[in-house]
Structure formats: structure tokens, C-alpha cells
CSV table of C-alpha atoms in Angstrom, one decimal:
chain,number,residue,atom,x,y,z
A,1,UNK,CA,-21.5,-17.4,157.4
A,2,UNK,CA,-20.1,-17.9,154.5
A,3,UNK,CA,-16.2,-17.3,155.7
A,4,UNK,CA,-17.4,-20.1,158.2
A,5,UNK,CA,-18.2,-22.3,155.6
A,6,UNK,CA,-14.9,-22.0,153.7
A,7,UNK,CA,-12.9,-22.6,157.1
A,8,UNK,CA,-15.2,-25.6,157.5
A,9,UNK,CA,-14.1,-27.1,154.3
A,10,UNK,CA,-10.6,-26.6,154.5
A,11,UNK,CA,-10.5,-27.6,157.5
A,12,UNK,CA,-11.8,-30.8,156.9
A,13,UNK,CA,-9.9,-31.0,153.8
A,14,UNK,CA,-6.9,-30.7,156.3
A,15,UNK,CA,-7.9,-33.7,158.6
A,16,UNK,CA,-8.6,-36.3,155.5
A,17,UNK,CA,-4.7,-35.2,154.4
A,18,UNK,CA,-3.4,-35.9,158.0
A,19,UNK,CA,-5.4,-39.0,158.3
A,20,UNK,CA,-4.0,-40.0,154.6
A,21,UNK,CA,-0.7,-39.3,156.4
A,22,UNK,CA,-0.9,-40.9,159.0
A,23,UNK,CA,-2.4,-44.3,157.7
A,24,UNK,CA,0.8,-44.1,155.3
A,25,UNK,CA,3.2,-43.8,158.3
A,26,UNK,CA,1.0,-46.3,159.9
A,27,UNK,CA,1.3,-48.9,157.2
A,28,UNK,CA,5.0,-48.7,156.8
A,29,UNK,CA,6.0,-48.6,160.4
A,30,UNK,CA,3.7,-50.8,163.0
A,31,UNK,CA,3.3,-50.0,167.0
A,32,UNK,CA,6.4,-52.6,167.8
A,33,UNK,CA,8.7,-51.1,165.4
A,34,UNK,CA,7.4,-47.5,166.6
A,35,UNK,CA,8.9,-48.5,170.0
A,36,UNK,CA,12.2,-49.9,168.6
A,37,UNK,CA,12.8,-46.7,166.7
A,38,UNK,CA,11.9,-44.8,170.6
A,39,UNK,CA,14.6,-47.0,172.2
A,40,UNK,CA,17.0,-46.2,169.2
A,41,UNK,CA,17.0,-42.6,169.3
A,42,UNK,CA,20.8,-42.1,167.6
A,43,UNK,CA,21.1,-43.9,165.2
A,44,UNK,CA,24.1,-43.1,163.1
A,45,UNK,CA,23.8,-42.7,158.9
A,46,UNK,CA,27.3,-42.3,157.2
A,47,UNK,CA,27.0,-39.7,154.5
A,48,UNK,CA,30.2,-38.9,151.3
A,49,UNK,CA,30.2,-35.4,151.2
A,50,UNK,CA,32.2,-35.5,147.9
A,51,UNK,CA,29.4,-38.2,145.8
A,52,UNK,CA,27.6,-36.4,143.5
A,53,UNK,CA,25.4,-36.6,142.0
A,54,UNK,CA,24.4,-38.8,144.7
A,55,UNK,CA,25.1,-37.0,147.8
A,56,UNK,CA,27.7,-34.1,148.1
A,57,UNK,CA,28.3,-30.3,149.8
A,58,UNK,CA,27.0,-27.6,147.3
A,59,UNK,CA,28.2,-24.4,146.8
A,60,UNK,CA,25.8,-23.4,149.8
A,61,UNK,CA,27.7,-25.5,152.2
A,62,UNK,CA,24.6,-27.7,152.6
A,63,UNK,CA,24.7,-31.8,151.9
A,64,UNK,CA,22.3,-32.3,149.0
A,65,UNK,CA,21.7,-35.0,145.9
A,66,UNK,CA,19.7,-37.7,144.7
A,67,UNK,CA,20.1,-40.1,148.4
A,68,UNK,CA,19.9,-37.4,150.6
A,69,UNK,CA,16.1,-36.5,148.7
A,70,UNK,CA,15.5,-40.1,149.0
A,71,UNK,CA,16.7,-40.2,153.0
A,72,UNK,CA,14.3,-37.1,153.6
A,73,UNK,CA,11.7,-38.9,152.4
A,74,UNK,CA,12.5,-42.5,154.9
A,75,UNK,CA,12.7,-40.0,157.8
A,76,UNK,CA,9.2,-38.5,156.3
A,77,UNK,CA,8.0,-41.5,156.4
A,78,UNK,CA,8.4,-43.4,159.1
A,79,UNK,CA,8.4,-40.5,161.6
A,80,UNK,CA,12.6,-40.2,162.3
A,81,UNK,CA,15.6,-37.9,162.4
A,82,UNK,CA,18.8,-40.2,161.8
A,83,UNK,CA,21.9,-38.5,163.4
A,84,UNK,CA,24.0,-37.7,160.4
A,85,UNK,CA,28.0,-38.7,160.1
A,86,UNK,CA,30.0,-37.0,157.4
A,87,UNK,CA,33.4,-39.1,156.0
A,88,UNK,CA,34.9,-38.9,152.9
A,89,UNK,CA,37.2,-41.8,152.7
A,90,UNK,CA,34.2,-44.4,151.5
A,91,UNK,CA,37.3,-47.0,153.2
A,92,UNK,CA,37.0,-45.6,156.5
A,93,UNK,CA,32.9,-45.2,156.4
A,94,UNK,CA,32.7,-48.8,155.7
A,95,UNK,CA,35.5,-49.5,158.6
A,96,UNK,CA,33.2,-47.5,161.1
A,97,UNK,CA,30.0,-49.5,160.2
A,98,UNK,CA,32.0,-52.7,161.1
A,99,UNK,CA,33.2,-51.1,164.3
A,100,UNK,CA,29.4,-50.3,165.2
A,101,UNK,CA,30.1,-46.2,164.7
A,102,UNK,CA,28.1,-46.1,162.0
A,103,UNK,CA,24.2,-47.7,161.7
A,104,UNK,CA,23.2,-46.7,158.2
A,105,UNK,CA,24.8,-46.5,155.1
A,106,UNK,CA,23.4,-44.8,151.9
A,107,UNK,CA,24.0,-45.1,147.8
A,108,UNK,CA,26.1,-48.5,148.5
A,109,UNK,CA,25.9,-51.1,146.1
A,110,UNK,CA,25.7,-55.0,147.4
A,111,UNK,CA,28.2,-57.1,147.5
A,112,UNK,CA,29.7,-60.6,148.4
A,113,UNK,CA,32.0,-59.1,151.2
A,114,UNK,CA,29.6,-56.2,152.3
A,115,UNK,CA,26.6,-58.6,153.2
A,116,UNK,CA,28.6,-60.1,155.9
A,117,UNK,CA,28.3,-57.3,158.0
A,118,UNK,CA,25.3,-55.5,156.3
A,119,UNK,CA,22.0,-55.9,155.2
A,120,UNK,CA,20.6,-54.2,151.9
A,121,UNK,CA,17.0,-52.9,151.0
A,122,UNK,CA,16.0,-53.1,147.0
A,123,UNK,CA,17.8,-50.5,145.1
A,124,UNK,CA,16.9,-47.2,144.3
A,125,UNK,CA,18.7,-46.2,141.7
A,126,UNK,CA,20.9,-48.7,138.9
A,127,UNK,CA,24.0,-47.1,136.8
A,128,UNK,CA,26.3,-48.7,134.6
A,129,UNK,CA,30.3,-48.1,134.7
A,130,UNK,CA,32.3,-46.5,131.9
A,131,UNK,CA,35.4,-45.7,131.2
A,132,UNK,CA,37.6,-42.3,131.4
A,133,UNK,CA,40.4,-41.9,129.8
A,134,UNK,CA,42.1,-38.8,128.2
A,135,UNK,CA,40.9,-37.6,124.9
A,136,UNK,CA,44.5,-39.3,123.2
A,137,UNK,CA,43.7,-42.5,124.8
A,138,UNK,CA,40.8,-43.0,122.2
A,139,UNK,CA,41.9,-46.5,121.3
A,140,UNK,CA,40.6,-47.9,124.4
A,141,UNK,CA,37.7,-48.4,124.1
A,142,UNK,CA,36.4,-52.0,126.3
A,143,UNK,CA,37.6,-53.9,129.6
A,144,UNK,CA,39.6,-55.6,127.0
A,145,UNK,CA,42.0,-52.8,126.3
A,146,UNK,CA,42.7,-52.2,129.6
A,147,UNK,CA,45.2,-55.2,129.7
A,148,UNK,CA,48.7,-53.4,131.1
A,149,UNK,CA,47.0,-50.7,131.7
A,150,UNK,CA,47.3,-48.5,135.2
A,151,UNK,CA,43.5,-48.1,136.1
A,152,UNK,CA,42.1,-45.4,138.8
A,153,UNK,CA,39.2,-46.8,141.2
A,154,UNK,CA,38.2,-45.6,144.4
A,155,UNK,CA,39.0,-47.6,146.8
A,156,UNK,CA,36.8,-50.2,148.6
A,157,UNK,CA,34.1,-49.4,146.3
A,158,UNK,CA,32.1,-52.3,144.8
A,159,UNK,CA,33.7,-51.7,141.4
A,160,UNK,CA,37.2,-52.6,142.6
A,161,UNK,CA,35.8,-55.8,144.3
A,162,UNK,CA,34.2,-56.7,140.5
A,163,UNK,CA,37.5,-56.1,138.8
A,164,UNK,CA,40.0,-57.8,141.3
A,165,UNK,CA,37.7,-60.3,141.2
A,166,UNK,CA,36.6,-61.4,137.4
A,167,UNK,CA,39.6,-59.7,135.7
A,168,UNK,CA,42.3,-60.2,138.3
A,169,UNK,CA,45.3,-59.7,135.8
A,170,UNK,CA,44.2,-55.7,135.5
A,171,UNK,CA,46.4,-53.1,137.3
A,172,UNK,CA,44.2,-51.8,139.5
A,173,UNK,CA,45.8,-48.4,141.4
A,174,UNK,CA,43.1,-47.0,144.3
A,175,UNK,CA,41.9,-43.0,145.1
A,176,UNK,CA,40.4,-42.3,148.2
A,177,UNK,CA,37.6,-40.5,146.1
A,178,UNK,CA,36.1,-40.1,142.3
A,179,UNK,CA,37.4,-36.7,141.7
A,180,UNK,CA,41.1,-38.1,143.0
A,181,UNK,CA,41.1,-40.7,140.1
A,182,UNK,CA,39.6,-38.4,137.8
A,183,UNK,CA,42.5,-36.0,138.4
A,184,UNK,CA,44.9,-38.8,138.1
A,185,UNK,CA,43.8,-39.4,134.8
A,186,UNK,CA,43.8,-36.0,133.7
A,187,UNK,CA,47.6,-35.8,135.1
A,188,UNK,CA,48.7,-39.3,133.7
A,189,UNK,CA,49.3,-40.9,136.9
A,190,UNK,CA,46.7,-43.8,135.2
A,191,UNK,CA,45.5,-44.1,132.2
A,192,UNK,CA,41.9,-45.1,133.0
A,193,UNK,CA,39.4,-44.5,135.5
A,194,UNK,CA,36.2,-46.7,135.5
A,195,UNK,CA,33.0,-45.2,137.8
A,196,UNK,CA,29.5,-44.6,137.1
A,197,UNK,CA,28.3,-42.7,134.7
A,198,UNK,CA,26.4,-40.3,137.2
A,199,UNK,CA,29.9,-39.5,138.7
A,200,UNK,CA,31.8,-38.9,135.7
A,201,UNK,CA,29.4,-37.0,134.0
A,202,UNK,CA,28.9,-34.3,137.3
A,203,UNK,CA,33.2,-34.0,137.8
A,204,UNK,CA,33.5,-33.7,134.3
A,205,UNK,CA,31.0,-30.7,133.5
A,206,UNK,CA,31.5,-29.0,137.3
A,207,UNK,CA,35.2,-29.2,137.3
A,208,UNK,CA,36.0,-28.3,133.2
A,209,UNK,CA,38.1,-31.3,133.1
A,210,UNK,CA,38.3,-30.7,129.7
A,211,UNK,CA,40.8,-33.7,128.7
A,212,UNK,CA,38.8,-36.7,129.5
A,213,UNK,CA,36.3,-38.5,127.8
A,214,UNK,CA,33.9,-41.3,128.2
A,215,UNK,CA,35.7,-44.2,126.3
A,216,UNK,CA,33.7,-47.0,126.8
A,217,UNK,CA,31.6,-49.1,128.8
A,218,UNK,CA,32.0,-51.9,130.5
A,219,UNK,CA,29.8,-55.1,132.0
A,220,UNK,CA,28.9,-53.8,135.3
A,221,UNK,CA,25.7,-52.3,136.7
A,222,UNK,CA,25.9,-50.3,139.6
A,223,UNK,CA,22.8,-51.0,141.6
A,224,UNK,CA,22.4,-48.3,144.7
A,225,UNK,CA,20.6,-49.1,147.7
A,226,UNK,CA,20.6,-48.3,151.7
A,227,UNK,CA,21.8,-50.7,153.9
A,228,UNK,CA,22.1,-51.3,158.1
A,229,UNK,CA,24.5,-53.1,160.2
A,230,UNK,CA,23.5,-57.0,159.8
A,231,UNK,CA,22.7,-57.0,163.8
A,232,UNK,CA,20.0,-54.2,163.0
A,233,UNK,CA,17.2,-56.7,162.0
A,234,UNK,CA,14.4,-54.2,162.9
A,235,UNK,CA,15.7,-51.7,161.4
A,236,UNK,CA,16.1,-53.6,158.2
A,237,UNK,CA,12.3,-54.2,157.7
A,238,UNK,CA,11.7,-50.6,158.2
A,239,UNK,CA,14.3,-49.2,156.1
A,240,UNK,CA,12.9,-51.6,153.3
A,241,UNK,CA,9.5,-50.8,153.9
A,242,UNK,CA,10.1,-47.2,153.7
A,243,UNK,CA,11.7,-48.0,150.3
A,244,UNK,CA,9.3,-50.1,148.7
A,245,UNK,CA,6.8,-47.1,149.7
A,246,UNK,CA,8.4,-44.5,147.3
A,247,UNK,CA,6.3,-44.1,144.0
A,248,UNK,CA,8.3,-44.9,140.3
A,249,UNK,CA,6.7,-41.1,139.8
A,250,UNK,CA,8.7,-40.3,143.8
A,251,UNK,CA,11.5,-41.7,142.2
A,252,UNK,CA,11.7,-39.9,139.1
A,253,UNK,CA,11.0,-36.5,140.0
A,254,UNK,CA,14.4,-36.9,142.1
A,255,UNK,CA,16.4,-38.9,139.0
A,256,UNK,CA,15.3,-36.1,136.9
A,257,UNK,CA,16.2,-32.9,139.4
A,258,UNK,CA,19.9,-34.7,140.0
A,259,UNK,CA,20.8,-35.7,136.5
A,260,UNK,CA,21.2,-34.7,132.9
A,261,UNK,CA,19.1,-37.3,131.8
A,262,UNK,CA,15.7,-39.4,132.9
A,263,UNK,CA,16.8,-42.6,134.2
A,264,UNK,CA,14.1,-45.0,132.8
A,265,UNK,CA,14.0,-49.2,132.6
A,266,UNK,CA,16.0,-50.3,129.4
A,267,UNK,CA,12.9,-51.8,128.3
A,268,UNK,CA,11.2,-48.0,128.2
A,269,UNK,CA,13.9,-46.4,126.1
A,270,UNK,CA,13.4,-46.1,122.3
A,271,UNK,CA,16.8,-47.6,121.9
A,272,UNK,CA,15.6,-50.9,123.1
A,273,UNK,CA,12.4,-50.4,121.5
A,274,UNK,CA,14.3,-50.2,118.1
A,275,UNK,CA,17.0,-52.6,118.9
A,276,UNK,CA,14.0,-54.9,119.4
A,277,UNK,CA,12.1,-54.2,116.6
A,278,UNK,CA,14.8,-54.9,114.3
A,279,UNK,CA,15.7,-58.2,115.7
A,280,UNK,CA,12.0,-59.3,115.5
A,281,UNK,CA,12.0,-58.1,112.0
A,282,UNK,CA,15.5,-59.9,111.3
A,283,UNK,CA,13.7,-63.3,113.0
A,284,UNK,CA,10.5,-62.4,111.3
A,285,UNK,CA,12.2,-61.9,107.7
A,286,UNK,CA,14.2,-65.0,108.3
A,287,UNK,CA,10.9,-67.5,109.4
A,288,UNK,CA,9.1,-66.2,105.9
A,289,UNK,CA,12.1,-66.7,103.8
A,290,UNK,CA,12.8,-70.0,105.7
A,291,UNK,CA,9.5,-71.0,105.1
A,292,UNK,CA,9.3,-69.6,101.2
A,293,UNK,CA,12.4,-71.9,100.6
A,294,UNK,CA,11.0,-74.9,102.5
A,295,UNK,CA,7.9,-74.6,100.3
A,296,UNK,CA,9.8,-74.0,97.0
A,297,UNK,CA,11.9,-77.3,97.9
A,298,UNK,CA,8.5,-78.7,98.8
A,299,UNK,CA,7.0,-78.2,95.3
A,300,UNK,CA,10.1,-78.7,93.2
A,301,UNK,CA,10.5,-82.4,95.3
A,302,UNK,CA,6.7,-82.8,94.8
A,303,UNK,CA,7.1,-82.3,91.5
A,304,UNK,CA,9.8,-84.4,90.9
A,305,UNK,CA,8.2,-87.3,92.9
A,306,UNK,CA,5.2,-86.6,90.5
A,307,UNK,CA,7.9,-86.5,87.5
A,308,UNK,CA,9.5,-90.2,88.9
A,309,UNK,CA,6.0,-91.9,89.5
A,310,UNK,CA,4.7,-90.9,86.3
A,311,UNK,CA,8.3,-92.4,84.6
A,312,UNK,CA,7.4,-95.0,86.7
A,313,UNK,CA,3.4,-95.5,84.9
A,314,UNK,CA,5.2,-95.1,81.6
A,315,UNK,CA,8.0,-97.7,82.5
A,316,UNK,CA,5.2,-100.4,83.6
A,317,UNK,CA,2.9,-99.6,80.9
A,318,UNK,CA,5.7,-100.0,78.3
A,319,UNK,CA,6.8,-102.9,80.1
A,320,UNK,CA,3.8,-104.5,79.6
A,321,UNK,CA,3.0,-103.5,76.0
A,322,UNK,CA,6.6,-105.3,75.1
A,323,UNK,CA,6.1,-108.3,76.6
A,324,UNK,CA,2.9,-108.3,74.8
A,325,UNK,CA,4.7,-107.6,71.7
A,326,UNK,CA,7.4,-109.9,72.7
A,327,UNK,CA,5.2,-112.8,73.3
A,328,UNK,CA,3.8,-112.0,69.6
A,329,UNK,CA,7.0,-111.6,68.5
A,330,UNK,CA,8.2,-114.5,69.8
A,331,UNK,CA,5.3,-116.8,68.7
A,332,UNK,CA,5.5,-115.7,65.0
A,333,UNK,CA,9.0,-117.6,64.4
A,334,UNK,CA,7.6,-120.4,66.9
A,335,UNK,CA,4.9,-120.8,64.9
A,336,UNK,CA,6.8,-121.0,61.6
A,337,UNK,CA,8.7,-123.2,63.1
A,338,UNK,CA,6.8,-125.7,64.3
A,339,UNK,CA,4.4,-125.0,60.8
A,340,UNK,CA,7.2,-125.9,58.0
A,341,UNK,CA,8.6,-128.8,59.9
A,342,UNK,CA,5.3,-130.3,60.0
A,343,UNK,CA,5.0,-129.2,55.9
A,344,UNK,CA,8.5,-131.4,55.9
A,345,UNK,CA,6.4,-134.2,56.8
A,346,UNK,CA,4.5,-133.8,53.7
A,347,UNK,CA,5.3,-137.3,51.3
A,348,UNK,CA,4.9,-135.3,47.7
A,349,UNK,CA,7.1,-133.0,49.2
A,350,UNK,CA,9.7,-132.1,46.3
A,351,UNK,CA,13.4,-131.6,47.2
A,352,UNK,CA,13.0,-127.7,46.4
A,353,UNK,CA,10.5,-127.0,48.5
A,354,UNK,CA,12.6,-129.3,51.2
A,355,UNK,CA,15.3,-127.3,50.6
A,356,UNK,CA,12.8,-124.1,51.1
A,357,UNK,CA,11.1,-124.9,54.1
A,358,UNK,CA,14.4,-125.9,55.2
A,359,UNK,CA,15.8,-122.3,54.8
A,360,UNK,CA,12.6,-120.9,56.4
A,361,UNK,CA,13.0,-123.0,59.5
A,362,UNK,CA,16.7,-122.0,59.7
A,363,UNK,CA,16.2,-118.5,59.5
A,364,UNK,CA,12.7,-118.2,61.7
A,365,UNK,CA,15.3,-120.0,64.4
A,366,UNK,CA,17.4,-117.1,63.8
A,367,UNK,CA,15.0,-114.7,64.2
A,368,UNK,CA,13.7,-116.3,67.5
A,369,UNK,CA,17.4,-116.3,68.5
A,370,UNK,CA,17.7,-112.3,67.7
A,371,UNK,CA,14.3,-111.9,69.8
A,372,UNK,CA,16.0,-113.3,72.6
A,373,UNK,CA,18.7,-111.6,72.2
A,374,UNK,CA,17.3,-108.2,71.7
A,375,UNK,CA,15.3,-109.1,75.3
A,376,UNK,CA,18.2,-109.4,76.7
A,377,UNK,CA,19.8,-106.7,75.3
A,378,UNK,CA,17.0,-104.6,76.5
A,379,UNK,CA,17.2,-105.7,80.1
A,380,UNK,CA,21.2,-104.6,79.7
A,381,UNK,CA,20.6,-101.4,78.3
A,382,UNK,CA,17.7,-100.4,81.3
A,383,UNK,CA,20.4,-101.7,83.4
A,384,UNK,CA,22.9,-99.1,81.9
A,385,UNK,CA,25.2,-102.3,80.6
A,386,UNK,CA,25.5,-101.6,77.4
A,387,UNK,CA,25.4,-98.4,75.1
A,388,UNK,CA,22.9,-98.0,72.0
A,389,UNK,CA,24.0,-97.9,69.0
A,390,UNK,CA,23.1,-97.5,65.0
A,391,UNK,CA,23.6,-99.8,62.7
A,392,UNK,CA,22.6,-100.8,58.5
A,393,UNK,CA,20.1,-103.6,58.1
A,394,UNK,CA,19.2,-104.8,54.4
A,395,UNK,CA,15.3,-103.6,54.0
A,396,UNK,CA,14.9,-106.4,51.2
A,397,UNK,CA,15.9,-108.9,53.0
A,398,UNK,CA,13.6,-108.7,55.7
A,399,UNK,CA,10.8,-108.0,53.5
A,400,UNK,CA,11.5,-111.3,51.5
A,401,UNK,CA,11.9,-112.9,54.5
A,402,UNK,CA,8.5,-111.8,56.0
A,403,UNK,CA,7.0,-112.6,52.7
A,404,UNK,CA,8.1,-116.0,52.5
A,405,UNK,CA,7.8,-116.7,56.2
A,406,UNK,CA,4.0,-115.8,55.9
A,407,UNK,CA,3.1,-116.9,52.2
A,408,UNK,CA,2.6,-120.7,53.1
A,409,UNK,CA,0.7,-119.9,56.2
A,410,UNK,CA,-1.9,-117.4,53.9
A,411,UNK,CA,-2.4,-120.0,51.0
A,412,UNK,CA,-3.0,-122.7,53.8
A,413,UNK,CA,-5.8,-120.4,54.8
A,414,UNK,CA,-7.2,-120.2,50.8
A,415,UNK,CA,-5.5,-115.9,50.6
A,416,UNK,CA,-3.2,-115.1,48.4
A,417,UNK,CA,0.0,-112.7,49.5
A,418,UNK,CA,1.9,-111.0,47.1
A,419,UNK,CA,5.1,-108.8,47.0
A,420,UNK,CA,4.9,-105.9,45.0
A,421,UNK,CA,7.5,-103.6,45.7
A,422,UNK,CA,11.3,-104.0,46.4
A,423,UNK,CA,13.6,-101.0,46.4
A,424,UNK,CA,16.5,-101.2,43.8
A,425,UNK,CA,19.6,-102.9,45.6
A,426,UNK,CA,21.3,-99.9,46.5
A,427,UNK,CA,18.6,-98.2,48.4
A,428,UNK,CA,17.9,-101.2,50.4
């Protein structure tokens, strides 16, 4: 009973993983494109036997690599057996697809001239291009240096059609495969091969060239896909569909059986991750110190605004105390003035005290003419017009002369003013 209960589980464990199955297959091929694949029954896939790590004959005499795993799992999954071509001139394969001899092609990279004739399903896999040379040829070291330079490609590959076409003035000398150029290289028949990384790396190790090295790199991603004759529009959607069906984990469990290292988006690496975090540090560091100098101009242009409006105060609050004083100034020689020539009117005036008042007039007009001037003198200096400078005055003199200016206008007023103190002549 028990046994039977067992069986009964697995067995039911075994339908739910065919159905699973089967709803995939379902969902990536539908009952229309089910017949087209019936009616279709050889269709032709060219495969390189000499790609690797991408597709190549290993020492078991059986075609493996990273597209052949990825073509095992199309035919998994949408329920066909493609009939399988082997060429290793990559010219010829792409000759026979035109001519109709080949349907599918696999690890091709689009381009321009290829999507006349074929159409492509997203890419699987994306590798840059480098540059081989031999280990004495360190100097170049970028596409730049290449200038007169004999360089190996294979031909008709999408690399050639990048170079002949954005740096048209390079030598370009063509292989019919990558080991070819590689061995070119190594024998000084060119002085640089450029191919992906992948490729280079796998000939490289396998082979024990052990005279080349990887140079440099250059501006070119390599992105693989599958692609079918352009008249196969059926075909296309099913191909792509297969595609977009294999998992990133799918993906990478092949990337990391094939190749010395995990291929992973740039943007998963650490590199980029510290590449990034230093230029968003840099910006980072540059917006605080951009925006501790824009506050430090800030203050010190606050402050001198603060400085220039409280010169400014100052300026009008002088200004206003001086014409004050000025006005005083100016009505204390007006006044004596206009108060000894009325005293000249006086009829007992004696000729003395003519004479005085006379000399008090004279010299009060003087003093209002110094006033004046010293206004405008003022207005010259502010004006930077004229320099300040020192000069000797006589001390006595101007205290007699405020004394006497001032005496007749006290004892007018009933006061008596009196002049006590004069220094000695040569003090004064």
C-alpha cells in the first residue's frame, strides 16, 4: 500500500513537470507556427567548427561551446532538430545563407550589410574587441596606434566591416579564421590582430601562444545573436521567442561553463560600482565646496554691503551735522557783519572805534569768505580733487579775533567777556 502511494506521488509529480513543459513549449511556439515548423522539416543551421569559445570541435571530435548549449536549448524548446551544416570559412557560410543553402546562422553579430539578407533575434551574449600583438609590440596600445600598421581580421566578420568603415585609412590584411591571424601575429606576417576577447583568450591558453598579449582595447562591442534568412519571417518570431525564453540564470550557467570569467552587465561589476562611486563623490565634493565658496562670497559681499550702507549712515549723518555747523558757522560772521555796520551808524561813534569796527567787519568778511571756501574745499576733497594737507595757523590771532568779534555783542547783552590767557608769541 504504501509502495502504491509513493508511485502515486511521483507519478503525479511527473505529469505537473510535463504539463509545466508543455505549457512552456506551448507559449513559445503557437499551433500555426507548430505547422510551419511540420512543413519545414530541414531546415539548415551553419555552424564554425573552429569558434571557440563559442562553438568549436573538441578533443572528443564532438561540436560543443557556449551557442551550441544555447541552440540545444531553441530545439528544447520549441520541439525541433535543425539539420546541422559545418563550414569554416565564416566568408563562405555567409555566401551560402545568401544562396538559400543555409537557413540559420548562429554567434553572428548584426550589421548594416548583414540585415539585407538576414534577420536577427536580441543577443545572447556581448564582448568587446582587443587587441593582440606580440609581447615587443607593447607600445601599441589603442586603435590610434594602429596607424601604418598591418592588422589581422577574419574576414567578413563584423569587425572588419567596423574598421573599413570608421577608420578606413588602417591596413586591414584578412584570415580565413581567428587562430590564422593569431598565428600571423605570432610569425610577424601583421603586427596586430583585433577579435574578441572570448577568442583570444581560448587560442591563446589552448594553443601556448606564448608571444602575444592583449594590448589594448578598442571601441567595439561584439553583440552575438542567431539570425535566419530575411524570407524566413516565421521562423524569425520563433527563433526570437525561443530566445527571449532563456532565463539571465539559463544564460549564465552556460557564460560561466564556457569561459574564464562570469560575463555580467557593466553596471553589476564592482569596477563600475567604484568608478561610480568616485565620480559621485568627485560631483558630490565639488557641489559642497561650490556651495561653501558661494556662501563665503555671500557673507564677505553681505558684509561689505553692510560695511558701504553703514559708510553710507555715517556719510548722511555727518553731512547733516556740517551743514548744521556750517549754517552756524556761517551766521556768526553774518551776524557780526550786519551787527558792527549797524554800530557804524552810531553818531558818538569815535574815529577809533570806526576804525575798530571797521577791522571787525573786514576780517568777519574774511572769515565768511574762508567758510565758503573750506565748503568748497570739502566738496573737492569727497570728490577726490584735491589732497589734504597740514598747515601753521597763529593760535593768538584767532583767539583775539573771537574775542573781539564777540565782546561788543556780550556787553550789548549787559555780560562781560574777558581774555585771560595768551600763549607767549612763540608758542602760538
Amino acid at each position: 500500500m504504501r509502495i502504491y502511494q509513493n508511485f502515486s506521488r511521483y507519478y503525479l509529480f511527473l505529469i505537473v513537470l510535463i504539463t509545466v513543459f508543455s505549457c512552456n513549449r506551448s507559449n513559445i511556439v503557437n499551433t500555426k507556427e507548430k505547422e510551419w515548423l511540420k512543413k519545414h522539416p530541414d531546415l539548415v543551421v551553419g555552424i564554425s567548427p573552429n569558434a571557440p569559445p563559442y562553438e568549436f570541435v573538441d578533443e572528443n571530435g564532438e561540436i560543443n561551446g557556449i551557442f551550441i548549449d544555447f541552440l540545444s536549448i531553441i530545439e528544447d524548446r520549441i520541439d525541433y532538430k535543425f539539420k546541422r551544416v559545418y563550414q569554416s570559412d565564416f566568408s563562405k557560410m555567409l555566401e551560402d545563407t545568401r544562396n538559400g543553402d543555409i537557413d540559420v546562422l548562429i554567434e553572428i553579430q548584426k550589421t548594416e550589410e548583414r540585415e539585407k539578407y538576414l534577420n536577427f533575434t536580441p543577443f545572447l551574449l556581448s564582448h568587446s574587441h582587443i587587441i593582440v600583438v606580440k609581447k615587443s609590440h607593447q607600445k601599441i596600445n589603442s586603435i590610434e596606434d594602429l596607424t601604418n600598421k598591418s592588422i589581422a581580421v577574419v574576414n567578413k566578420y563584423a569587425v572588419q566591416e567596423y574598421l573599413s568603415h570608421n577608420y578606413p585609412h588602417l591596413q586591414l590584411v584578412p584570415f580565413i579564421d581567428d587562430i590564422s591571424c593569431l598565428r600571423a601575429v605570432s610569425l610577424g606576417q601583421a603586427d596586430a590582430f583585433i577579435c574578441q576577447q572570448a577568442v583570444a583568450t581560448f587560442y591563446i591558453d589552448s594553443e601556448g601562444i606564448s608571444n602575444l598579449s592583449i594590448s589594448g582595447e578598442i571601441n567595439y562591442e561584439n553583440e552575438l545573436a542567431i539570425a535566419c534568412r530575411k524570407e524566413l519571417d516565421t521562423l524569425h518570431i520563433i527563433l526570437t521567442n525561443a530566445v527571449n525564453s532563456i532565463s539571465k540564470n539559463e544564460k549564465q550557467k552556460i557564460y560561466s561553463k564556457w569561459l574564464s570569467y562570469a560575463i555580467v552587465p557593466f553596471y553589476y561589476t564592482s569596477k563600475f560600482w567604484i568608478i561610480f562611486t568616485i565620480i559621485f563623490l568627485s560631483i558630490l565634493a565639488f557641489v559642497i565646496m561650490f556651495i561653501a565658496i558661494l556662501q563665503k562670497r555671500v557673507k564677505i559681499k553681505t558684509k561689505e554691503l553692510e560695511i558701504a550702507k553703514n559708510r553710507a549712515e555715517e556719510s548722511d549723518r555727518l553731512k547733516s551735522a556740517f551743514l548744521a555747523n556750517m549754517s552756524h558757522e556761517i551766521r556768526t560772521p553774518m551776524n557780526g557783519i550786519l551787527g558792527f555796520a549797524e554800530l557804524l551808524k552810531e553818531p558818538g561813534l569815535t574815529g577809533d572805534d570806526q576804525h575798530l569796527y571797521i577791522k571787525i567787519i573786514e576780517k568777519s568778511g574774511i572769515r565768511m569768505l574762508n567758510i565758503i571756501n573750506d565748503i568748497v574745499d570739502i566738496a573737492r576733497i569727497e570728490s577726490g580733487q584735491v589732497e589734504v594737507g597740514l598747515m601753521q595757523t597763529n593760535v593768538n590771532e584767532l583767539i583775539e579775533f573771537v574775542y573781539t568779534f564777540f565782546k561788543p555783542e556780550v556787553e550789548r547783552k549787559g555780560m562781560n567777556l574777558y581774555l585771560n590767557s595768551i600763549l607767549p608769541p612763540g608758542n602760538s
